[in-house]
Tab-separated table of C-alpha atoms in Angstrom:
chain	number	residue	atom	x	y	z
X	21	MET	CA	-30.607	18.206	1.046
X	22	THR	CA	-28.009	16.395	2.635
X	23	GLU	CA	-29.669	13.402	3.604
X	24	ASP	CA	-29.746	12.832	-0.521
X	25	TYR	CA	-26.379	11.248	-0.184
X	26	PRO	CA	-25.799	7.826	1.799
X	27	LEU	CA	-22.733	8.339	4.688
X	28	GLN	CA	-20.280	6.144	3.628
X	29	ALA	CA	-19.443	4.714	6.620
X	30	HIS	CA	-20.445	1.255	5.415
X	31	THR	CA	-17.553	1.082	3.481
X	32	VAL	CA	-15.862	-1.007	5.575
X	33	GLU	CA	-17.806	-2.516	7.366
X	34	THR	CA	-19.081	-4.006	4.047
X	35	GLN	CA	-16.244	-4.892	2.320
X	36	PRO	CA	-16.505	-8.918	2.242
X	37	ASN	CA	-19.489	-7.805	0.307
X	38	SER	CA	-17.422	-6.272	-2.931
X	39	LYS	CA	-17.178	-9.958	-4.727
X	40	LEU	CA	-20.490	-9.664	-5.319
X	41	GLU	CA	-21.506	-6.148	-6.794
X	42	ASN	CA	-20.746	-6.843	-9.686
X	43	ALA	CA	-21.336	-10.395	-9.938
X	44	SER	CA	-24.378	-12.519	-11.755
X	45	PHE	CA	-27.401	-12.884	-10.369
X	46	TYR	CA	-26.211	-17.215	-11.095
X	47	GLU	CA	-23.166	-16.382	-9.515
X	48	LYS	CA	-24.803	-15.397	-5.714
X	49	LEU	CA	-27.035	-17.730	-5.230
X	50	GLN	CA	-23.002	-20.057	-5.283
X	51	ASN	CA	-22.421	-17.836	-2.047
X	52	LYS	CA	-23.889	-19.528	0.658
X	53	THR	CA	-24.589	-16.540	2.796
X	54	TYR	CA	-26.549	-15.286	0.043
X	55	LEU	CA	-28.400	-18.257	-0.749
X	56	THR	CA	-29.365	-18.582	2.676
X	57	PHE	CA	-30.503	-14.748	2.606
X	58	PHE	CA	-32.519	-15.555	-0.397
X	59	THR	CA	-34.508	-18.831	0.490
X	60	ILE	CA	-35.473	-16.993	4.453
X	61	GLY	CA	-36.810	-13.741	1.606
X	62	ILE	CA	-38.656	-16.906	0.174
X	63	GLY	CA	-40.558	-18.085	3.456
X	64	LEU	CA	-41.305	-14.665	4.563
X	65	LEU	CA	-43.333	-13.960	2.094
X	66	TRP	CA	-44.769	-17.547	0.525
X	67	PRO	CA	-47.753	-17.661	3.445
X	68	TRP	CA	-49.303	-14.090	2.442
X	69	ASN	CA	-48.746	-14.401	-1.267
X	70	CYS	CA	-50.426	-17.689	-1.042
X	71	ILE	CA	-53.413	-16.382	0.357
X	72	LEU	CA	-53.490	-13.880	-1.043
X	73	SER	CA	-53.040	-15.901	-4.817
X	74	ALA	CA	-55.969	-18.652	-3.533
X	75	SER	CA	-58.638	-15.457	-2.982
X	76	THR	CA	-60.367	-16.919	-6.194
X	77	TYR	CA	-60.695	-19.955	-4.172
X	78	PHE	CA	-62.094	-18.893	-1.501
X	79	ILE	CA	-64.535	-16.653	-2.844
X	80	ASN	CA	-65.563	-18.945	-5.935
X	81	VAL	CA	-65.856	-22.253	-3.546
X	82	ILE	CA	-65.524	-22.224	0.164
X	83	PHE	CA	-67.807	-18.118	0.655
X	84	SER	CA	-69.566	-19.567	-2.818
X	85	VAL	CA	-68.946	-16.337	-5.294
X	86	ASN	CA	-72.198	-14.111	-4.640
X	87	THR	CA	-72.534	-14.192	-0.747
X	88	ILE	CA	-71.543	-11.267	1.449
X	89	TRP	CA	-68.397	-13.556	2.507
X	90	ALA	CA	-67.321	-14.055	-0.917
X	91	ARG	CA	-67.909	-9.524	-2.076
X	92	ASN	CA	-65.292	-8.211	0.900
X	93	PHE	CA	-63.223	-11.431	0.878
X	94	THR	CA	-60.334	-9.840	-0.696
X	95	SER	CA	-60.840	-6.169	1.334
X	96	SER	CA	-61.126	-8.424	4.514
X	97	MET	CA	-58.417	-9.943	4.054
X	98	MET	CA	-55.657	-7.861	3.096
X	99	THR	CA	-57.312	-4.993	6.320
X	100	VAL	CA	-57.239	-7.395	8.452
X	101	SER	CA	-53.171	-8.880	8.440
X	102	THR	CA	-51.465	-5.179	7.837
X	103	ILE	CA	-53.691	-4.496	10.676
X	104	ALA	CA	-51.793	-5.993	12.501
X	105	SER	CA	-48.646	-6.444	10.912
X	106	LEU	CA	-48.466	-2.868	11.486
X	107	ILE	CA	-48.952	-3.236	15.765
X	108	PHE	CA	-47.318	-5.664	16.043
X	109	ASN	CA	-44.659	-4.465	13.728
X	110	THR	CA	-44.191	-0.859	15.596
X	111	TRP	CA	-44.379	-2.729	19.114
X	112	LEU	CA	-40.588	-5.634	17.513
X	113	ALA	CA	-39.635	-2.526	16.802
X	114	GLN	CA	-39.434	-0.499	20.151
X	115	ARG	CA	-38.074	-3.860	21.170
X	116	GLN	CA	-34.129	-4.040	18.974
X	117	PHE	CA	-32.909	-7.325	19.966
X	118	ASN	CA	-33.231	-10.938	20.030
X	119	TYR	CA	-33.531	-10.592	15.908
X	120	SER	CA	-32.082	-14.486	15.030
X	121	GLN	CA	-34.493	-16.286	17.510
X	122	ARG	CA	-37.325	-13.630	15.528
X	123	VAL	CA	-36.851	-15.971	12.507
X	124	ILE	CA	-36.909	-18.836	13.863
X	125	SER	CA	-40.228	-18.267	15.905
X	126	GLY	CA	-42.112	-16.353	12.620
X	127	LEU	CA	-41.526	-19.190	9.950
X	128	PHE	CA	-42.540	-21.329	13.037
X	129	TRP	CA	-46.052	-20.456	13.295
X	130	GLU	CA	-45.793	-19.967	10.153
X	131	ILE	CA	-46.258	-24.142	9.461
X	132	ILE	CA	-49.380	-24.039	12.182
X	133	ILE	CA	-51.055	-21.067	10.271
X	134	PHE	CA	-50.926	-23.295	6.897
X	135	ILE	CA	-51.494	-26.971	8.309
X	136	LEU	CA	-54.925	-25.085	9.885
X	137	PHE	CA	-55.126	-23.545	6.872
X	138	THR	CA	-55.495	-27.146	5.300
X	139	LEU	CA	-57.861	-28.237	7.702
X	140	ILE	CA	-60.581	-25.467	7.231
X	141	SER	CA	-60.462	-26.174	3.212
X	142	VAL	CA	-60.902	-29.669	4.650
X	143	VAL	CA	-64.457	-29.445	6.801
X	144	HIS	CA	-65.311	-26.377	5.568
X	145	SER	CA	-68.868	-27.508	3.806
X	146	SER	CA	-69.665	-28.931	7.789
X	147	LEU	CA	-70.088	-25.212	9.261
X	148	ASN	CA	-71.523	-21.998	9.508
X	149	MET	CA	-70.238	-20.000	6.803
X	150	ALA	CA	-70.395	-16.858	8.697
X	151	VAL	CA	-68.157	-18.656	11.126
X	152	VAL	CA	-65.557	-20.581	8.439
X	153	PHE	CA	-64.929	-16.702	8.172
X	154	PHE	CA	-64.494	-15.172	11.401
X	155	PHE	CA	-61.786	-18.802	11.609
X	156	VAL	CA	-59.843	-17.585	8.131
X	157	MET	CA	-59.696	-13.777	9.942
X	158	ILE	CA	-57.910	-14.953	12.046
X	159	LEU	CA	-56.216	-17.871	10.747
X	160	VAL	CA	-54.968	-14.503	7.725
X	161	ILE	CA	-54.277	-11.943	11.474
X	162	GLY	CA	-51.537	-15.455	12.372
X	163	SER	CA	-50.312	-15.791	9.548
X	164	ALA	CA	-48.874	-12.077	9.430
X	165	LEU	CA	-48.079	-11.581	12.685
X	166	GLY	CA	-44.996	-14.896	12.030
X	167	THR	CA	-44.329	-13.300	8.803
X	168	ALA	CA	-43.410	-9.434	10.335
X	169	LEU	CA	-41.911	-11.437	13.236
X	170	SER	CA	-39.442	-13.369	10.942
X	171	GLN	CA	-39.522	-10.081	8.470
X	172	ASN	CA	-38.309	-7.999	11.115
X	173	GLY	CA	-35.683	-10.539	11.712
X	174	ILE	CA	-33.987	-10.765	8.877
X	175	LEU	CA	-33.534	-6.899	7.399
X	176	ALA	CA	-32.457	-6.652	10.961
X	177	ILE	CA	-29.054	-8.903	10.399
X	178	ALA	CA	-30.037	-8.280	6.724
X	179	ASN	CA	-28.905	-4.544	7.904
X	180	LEU	CA	-25.110	-5.177	9.967
X	181	TYR	CA	-24.093	-7.831	5.676
X	182	GLY	CA	-24.625	-4.690	3.501
X	183	SER	CA	-27.241	-3.968	0.386
X	184	GLU	CA	-26.210	-7.012	-0.876
X	185	TYR	CA	-28.114	-9.854	1.574
X	186	SER	CA	-30.995	-6.877	2.080
X	187	GLN	CA	-31.318	-7.389	-1.877
X	188	ALA	CA	-31.560	-11.016	-1.728
X	189	VAL	CA	-34.283	-11.274	1.430
X	190	VAL	CA	-36.452	-9.033	-1.408
X	191	VAL	CA	-35.370	-10.560	-4.334
X	192	GLY	CA	-36.213	-13.325	-2.551
X	193	GLN	CA	-40.283	-12.573	-1.439
X	194	ALA	CA	-40.776	-11.387	-5.195
X	195	ILE	CA	-39.711	-15.918	-6.734
X	196	ALA	CA	-41.981	-16.173	-2.844
X	197	GLY	CA	-45.278	-13.980	-4.921
X	198	VAL	CA	-44.250	-15.516	-8.431
X	199	ALA	CA	-44.298	-19.426	-6.678
X	200	PRO	CA	-47.561	-19.627	-5.299
X	201	SER	CA	-48.841	-18.734	-8.382
X	202	VAL	CA	-47.168	-21.421	-10.546
X	203	VAL	CA	-48.626	-23.665	-8.299
X	204	LEU	CA	-51.692	-22.156	-7.204
X	205	PHE	CA	-52.466	-22.035	-10.892
X	206	MET	CA	-51.429	-26.144	-11.404
X	207	ALA	CA	-53.784	-26.280	-8.510
X	208	ALA	CA	-56.795	-24.912	-10.685
X	209	PHE	CA	-56.379	-27.719	-13.272
X	210	PHE	CA	-56.589	-30.215	-10.470
X	211	GLY	CA	-60.269	-28.638	-10.276
X	212	ASP	CA	-63.981	-30.896	-10.532
X	213	ASP	CA	-65.230	-27.963	-13.568
X	214	ASN	CA	-64.190	-25.115	-15.153
X	215	HIS	CA	-64.467	-23.075	-11.827
X	216	ASP	CA	-63.053	-24.969	-8.798
X	217	ILE	CA	-59.811	-26.149	-8.198
X	218	GLY	CA	-59.978	-29.972	-6.475
X	219	LEU	CA	-60.173	-30.188	-2.294
X	220	PHE	CA	-56.515	-32.397	-4.105
X	221	GLY	CA	-54.575	-29.795	-5.354
X	222	ILE	CA	-55.743	-26.853	-1.977
X	223	ILE	CA	-54.329	-29.212	0.263
X	224	CYS	CA	-50.822	-29.580	-2.054
X	225	TYR	CA	-51.050	-25.799	-2.152
X	226	LEU	CA	-51.866	-24.989	1.283
X	227	LEU	CA	-49.268	-27.535	2.341
X	228	ALA	CA	-46.349	-26.713	0.166
X	229	THR	CA	-45.995	-23.333	2.077
X	230	ALA	CA	-45.288	-24.958	4.984
X	231	MET	CA	-43.369	-27.165	3.826
X	232	VAL	CA	-40.789	-24.056	2.323
X	233	CYS	CA	-40.976	-22.433	5.859
X	234	THR	CA	-39.903	-25.607	6.911
X	235	VAL	CA	-36.912	-26.222	4.729
X	236	CYS	CA	-35.699	-22.346	5.519
X	237	ILE	CA	-36.127	-22.956	10.411
X	238	ILE	CA	-33.470	-25.836	9.003
X	239	LEU	CA	-31.352	-24.141	6.479
X	240	PHE	CA	-31.096	-21.377	8.604
X	241	LYS	CA	-29.904	-23.348	11.714
X	242	LYS	CA	-27.209	-24.678	9.657
X	243	ASN	CA	-25.598	-21.294	8.646
X	244	SER	CA	-23.021	-20.131	11.076
X	245	ILE	CA	-24.320	-16.442	10.730
X	246	ALA	CA	-27.156	-17.522	13.010
X	247	ASP	CA	-24.603	-18.269	15.775
X	248	LYS	CA	-22.460	-15.830	15.530
X	249	LEU	CA	-25.479	-13.213	16.020
X	250	LEU	CA	-27.038	-15.742	18.878
X	251	SER	CA	-23.352	-14.892	20.065
X	252	ASN	CA	-23.413	-10.913	19.340
X	253	GLU	CA	-26.948	-10.498	21.150
X	254	THR	CA	-25.866	-12.249	24.346
X	255	SER	CA	-22.358	-10.352	24.954
X	256	VAL	CA	-23.702	-6.888	24.157
X	257	SER	CA	-26.790	-7.456	24.918
X	258	SER	CA	-26.779	-5.531	28.349
X	259	GLU	CA	-24.783	-2.258	26.003
X	260	ARG	CA	-26.592	-1.681	24.022
X	261	THR	CA	-29.057	1.367	23.475
X	262	ASN	CA	-32.596	2.010	21.498
X	263	VAL	CA	-32.212	3.498	18.727
X	264	PRO	CA	-35.065	6.782	17.877
X	265	PHE	CA	-37.162	6.664	15.851
X	266	ASP	CA	-36.549	10.045	14.757
X	267	THR	CA	-32.834	9.938	14.016
X	268	LEU	CA	-34.020	6.784	11.738
X	269	TYR	CA	-36.052	8.486	9.811
X	270	TYR	CA	-34.260	11.645	9.702
X	271	LYS	CA	-31.457	9.885	7.688
X	272	LEU	CA	-33.706	7.095	5.404
X	273	LYS	CA	-36.775	9.851	4.981
X	274	TRP	CA	-37.570	9.763	1.673
X	275	LEU	CA	-36.396	5.687	1.067
X	276	VAL	CA	-39.584	4.655	3.319
X	277	LEU	CA	-41.686	7.550	1.796
X	278	ALA	CA	-40.555	5.536	-1.354
X	279	ILE	CA	-41.626	2.395	0.748
X	280	LEU	CA	-45.142	3.223	1.675
X	281	PHE	CA	-47.120	4.307	-1.302
X	282	THR	CA	-45.659	2.030	-4.100
X	283	PHE	CA	-47.539	-0.161	-1.388
X	284	ILE	CA	-50.369	1.788	-0.764
X	285	ILE	CA	-50.559	2.032	-4.533
X	286	THR	CA	-50.222	-2.275	-4.839
X	287	MET	CA	-53.252	-2.650	-3.285
X	288	ALA	CA	-54.936	-2.180	-5.985
X	289	PHE	CA	-53.634	-4.710	-7.910
X	290	PRO	CA	-55.236	-7.671	-5.998
X	291	VAL	CA	-58.409	-6.159	-6.099
X	292	PHE	CA	-57.764	-6.206	-10.438
X	293	ALA	CA	-56.678	-9.669	-10.609
X	294	SER	CA	-59.498	-11.689	-8.954
X	295	THR	CA	-62.496	-9.437	-10.612
X	296	THR	CA	-60.568	-8.639	-14.247
X	297	MET	CA	-61.552	-11.899	-16.646
X	298	SER	CA	-60.940	-12.858	-19.723
X	299	MET	CA	-61.978	-11.516	-23.009
X	300	GLY	CA	-60.307	-14.133	-25.458
X	301	ILE	CA	-58.087	-15.813	-23.395
X	302	ASN	CA	-60.386	-19.923	-22.894
X	303	LEU	CA	-59.488	-19.604	-19.636
X	304	SER	CA	-62.093	-20.629	-16.771
X	305	ASP	CA	-61.803	-17.529	-14.403
X	306	THR	CA	-60.068	-19.128	-11.302
X	307	LYS	CA	-57.219	-19.714	-14.203
X	308	TYR	CA	-57.587	-15.934	-15.359
X	309	SER	CA	-56.903	-15.188	-11.974
X	310	ALA	CA	-53.565	-17.294	-10.759
X	311	LEU	CA	-52.304	-16.923	-14.014
X	312	ALA	CA	-52.861	-12.872	-13.726
X	313	PHE	CA	-51.505	-12.890	-9.747
X	314	ILE	CA	-48.114	-15.467	-12.116
X	315	ILE	CA	-47.584	-12.033	-15.058
X	316	TRP	CA	-47.416	-9.994	-11.907
X	317	ASN	CA	-45.124	-11.528	-9.499
X	318	ILE	CA	-42.462	-12.646	-12.322
X	319	GLY	CA	-42.765	-8.661	-13.624
X	320	ASP	CA	-41.913	-8.394	-9.209
X	321	VAL	CA	-39.338	-10.334	-10.121
X	322	TYR	CA	-37.660	-8.859	-12.915
X	323	GLY	CA	-37.943	-5.365	-11.310
X	324	ARG	CA	-36.105	-6.503	-8.421
X	325	ILE	CA	-33.045	-8.512	-9.782
X	326	ILE	CA	-32.356	-4.656	-11.974
X	327	ALA	CA	-32.374	-2.705	-9.473
X	328	ASP	CA	-28.642	-3.753	-8.919
X	329	LYS	CA	-27.285	-2.404	-12.119
X	330	PRO	CA	-24.794	0.948	-11.306
X	331	MET	CA	-27.255	3.121	-12.487
X	332	PHE	CA	-29.718	2.549	-10.039
X	333	ARG	CA	-27.168	1.760	-7.261
X	334	SER	CA	-24.916	4.925	-8.317
X	335	SER	CA	-25.254	7.952	-5.752
X	336	SER	CA	-27.403	10.093	-8.737
X	337	PHE	CA	-29.896	7.839	-8.181
X	338	THR	CA	-30.500	9.294	-4.782
X	339	ALA	CA	-33.893	8.296	-2.287
X	340	LEU	CA	-35.559	11.097	-3.122
X	341	LYS	CA	-35.242	9.799	-7.080
X	342	SER	CA	-36.652	7.039	-5.332
X	343	PHE	CA	-39.516	8.487	-3.796
X	344	ILE	CA	-40.605	10.184	-7.006
X	345	TYR	CA	-40.216	7.341	-8.631
X	346	SER	CA	-43.096	5.879	-6.246
X	347	LEU	CA	-45.638	8.497	-6.918
X	348	SER	CA	-45.702	8.642	-10.549
X	349	ARG	CA	-47.203	4.655	-10.930
X	350	ILE	CA	-50.233	5.677	-9.132
X	351	ILE	CA	-50.677	6.995	-13.786
X	352	LEU	CA	-50.742	3.382	-13.979
X	353	VAL	CA	-54.180	2.225	-12.017
X	354	PRO	CA	-56.678	4.180	-14.317
X	355	LEU	CA	-55.611	1.636	-17.085
X	356	PHE	CA	-56.887	-0.999	-14.981
X	357	PHE	CA	-60.314	0.674	-14.416
X	358	ILE	CA	-60.480	0.664	-17.999
X	359	PHE	CA	-59.975	-3.048	-18.887
X	360	THR	CA	-61.965	-3.723	-16.108
X	361	THR	CA	-65.257	-1.881	-18.584
X	362	LEU	CA	-63.670	-3.380	-21.872
X	363	ASN	CA	-64.007	-6.444	-19.654
X	364	SER	CA	-67.953	-6.281	-17.930
X	365	ARG	CA	-68.939	-4.930	-22.149
X	366	HIS	CA	-67.360	-7.861	-23.925
X	367	LYS	CA	-66.558	-10.129	-21.025
X	368	HIS	CA	-68.029	-13.127	-23.627
X	369	SER	CA	-65.973	-11.971	-26.504
X	370	SER	CA	-63.259	-12.888	-28.426
X	371	LEU	CA	-60.831	-10.405	-27.569
X	372	ILE	CA	-57.453	-11.474	-27.666
X	373	PHE	CA	-55.593	-8.579	-27.717
X	374	ALA	CA	-57.292	-6.664	-24.828
X	375	ASP	CA	-56.189	-10.015	-22.987
X	376	ILE	CA	-52.631	-9.457	-23.986
X	377	CYS	CA	-52.675	-5.788	-22.707
X	378	TYR	CA	-54.275	-6.145	-19.565
X	379	MET	CA	-51.477	-8.983	-19.300
X	380	LEU	CA	-49.025	-6.099	-19.773
X	381	LEU	CA	-50.123	-4.059	-17.657
X	382	GLN	CA	-49.807	-6.537	-14.486
X	383	PHE	CA	-46.407	-7.188	-16.204
X	384	ILE	CA	-45.406	-3.218	-15.789
X	385	PHE	CA	-47.706	-2.576	-12.276
X	386	GLY	CA	-45.430	-5.982	-10.622
X	387	VAL	CA	-41.858	-4.600	-12.468
X	388	THR	CA	-42.980	-0.886	-11.293
X	389	ASN	CA	-43.279	-2.869	-7.673
X	390	GLY	CA	-40.227	-5.096	-7.031
X	391	HIS	CA	-37.533	-2.280	-8.654
X	392	ILE	CA	-39.003	0.634	-6.059
X	393	ILE	CA	-38.887	-1.654	-3.888
X	394	SER	CA	-35.546	-3.562	-3.840
X	395	ILE	CA	-33.927	-0.003	-4.898
X	396	ALA	CA	-35.325	1.758	-1.491
X	397	PHE	CA	-33.846	-1.861	0.299
X	398	MET	CA	-30.598	-2.494	-0.267
X	399	LYS	CA	-30.070	1.430	-0.145
X	400	VAL	CA	-30.472	1.855	3.836
X	401	PRO	CA	-27.238	0.695	4.797
X	402	GLU	CA	-26.056	2.900	2.879
X	403	TYR	CA	-27.454	6.240	5.018
X	404	LEU	CA	-26.584	4.933	7.903
X	405	GLU	CA	-24.361	4.872	10.192
X	406	THR	CA	-23.289	2.175	13.397
X	407	ASP	CA	-24.295	-1.179	13.808
X	408	GLU	CA	-27.196	-0.553	15.834
X	409	GLU	CA	-28.570	1.862	13.257
X	410	LYS	CA	-28.780	-1.030	10.974
X	411	GLU	CA	-30.781	-3.386	12.679
X	412	ALA	CA	-32.418	-1.191	14.366
X	413	ALA	CA	-33.948	-0.271	10.245
X	414	GLY	CA	-34.175	-3.282	9.922
X	415	GLY	CA	-38.133	-3.358	11.701
X	416	PHE	CA	-38.222	0.097	11.265
X	417	THR	CA	-38.168	0.082	7.566
X	418	THR	CA	-40.565	-2.727	8.204
X	419	ILE	CA	-43.510	-0.068	10.073
X	420	PHE	CA	-43.624	1.338	6.364
X	421	VAL	CA	-44.555	-2.018	4.559
X	422	PHE	CA	-47.057	-2.479	6.720
X	423	ILE	CA	-48.098	1.706	7.098
X	424	GLY	CA	-48.442	0.823	2.567
X	425	LEU	CA	-50.208	-1.752	3.389
X	426	ALA	CA	-52.647	-1.276	5.865
X	427	LEU	CA	-53.068	2.075	3.780
X	428	GLY	CA	-52.749	0.300	0.741
X	429	SER	CA	-55.459	-1.586	2.026
X	430	LEU	CA	-58.013	0.458	3.050
X	431	LEU	CA	-58.332	1.838	-0.359
X	432	SER	CA	-59.253	-0.929	-1.933
X	433	TYR	CA	-62.476	-1.329	-0.849
X	434	LEU	CA	-62.988	2.532	-2.842
X	435	VAL	CA	-61.302	0.303	-5.689
X	436	THR	CA	-63.403	-2.712	-4.840
X	437	PHE	CA	-66.785	-0.205	-4.757
X	438	THR	CA	-65.581	1.236	-7.939
X	439	VAL	CA	-64.364	-1.812	-9.121
X	440	ASN	CA	-68.525	-3.266	-8.462
X	441	SER	CA	-70.851	-0.250	-9.433
X	442	ILE	CA	-68.933	-1.160	-13.066
X	443	LEU	CA	-69.878	-4.631	-13.916
X	444	SER	CA	-73.111	-3.909	-12.053
X	445	ASN	CA	-73.568	-0.959	-13.963
X	446	ASN	CA	-73.076	-2.434	-17.754
X	447	SER	CA	-74.217	-5.724	-16.679
X	448	GLN	CA	-77.750	-3.895	-16.673
X	449	SER	CA	-77.282	-2.040	-19.313
């Protein structure tokens, strides 16, 4: 099929990036433009990973573990976030202009949201739990909209500069997965007992997200790329024509489907990470869960970095192969259920080897997620011919990200039900 092979019209336009193609990751970070996209990538996904990594805190502390709000928090949080993002991204993708302002506005909105998250963490004990749950879900939606706005803008801009800068964004996103998890793991040691993160720890954790977004805004405004894009958007806005979705789908079909199925399968991960506890390692539930998020995200970073190797960037590694690769990850999910079963039967045993194997599985799941996503986004500009298509592809590909997240979050209810059934049945036997 002809769509499995990238078009070559981008060669002249991305020629300035040729110096980065064979550079090491450290050398790439010395490039001012690459560093800017990398930093914005961190700012894009840090808020989501902050909320995701803190899910154990919300469940254990704010919603008191055994309440209906605690049991449904993770799945509800993922569902409202991804559905809101999907709707907003679809709306944004049909308005193919003003990408630079979208980046700034989205990051500023995240700062406001996480200041409010900090406030609710301080006053939650004086409010009705249902009210707190509702307010937290509103903040989750607000954060999702801010991320969607920034991501739509920066991916459109990155596609103009070529695959190296698309990779900078997705690697930055992966770093944003590791860092909040590490901060949460450290914050857990500020707790008053073995289960809680202390108030000081969670305040620092949430405000760190606002600080990251502030740094991203400062760097983006100081970088000359933003000024050039604003100038370009102003000068050509009257001549622009929207690129139809069917044109983009024809050229990017296997890549966006790879993105879609990767995220559908990946959304099972937070459920397992927040419910599988230590069987041998002497860590509290909160700390063990945070460690699982760290291991998964380290794998995610590694997968995104190795995607830049020549064998994966070669035209022989087609979009169709990326799609098949994304489907193959489904074989990892049953392995998580095996550890859930072991966990429910041997929670207070000394199965350190089981903990090591579980963390290795989390690492592999993270590596494959990051690897496929990075490959897919790096190949997008190679399959497109014009700047208009590359800009529009930023919003178009993001739609499939959130379709995958939305479908995956809905399926996570089934995963949650199955996990709870396993835990309940084994606790009664």
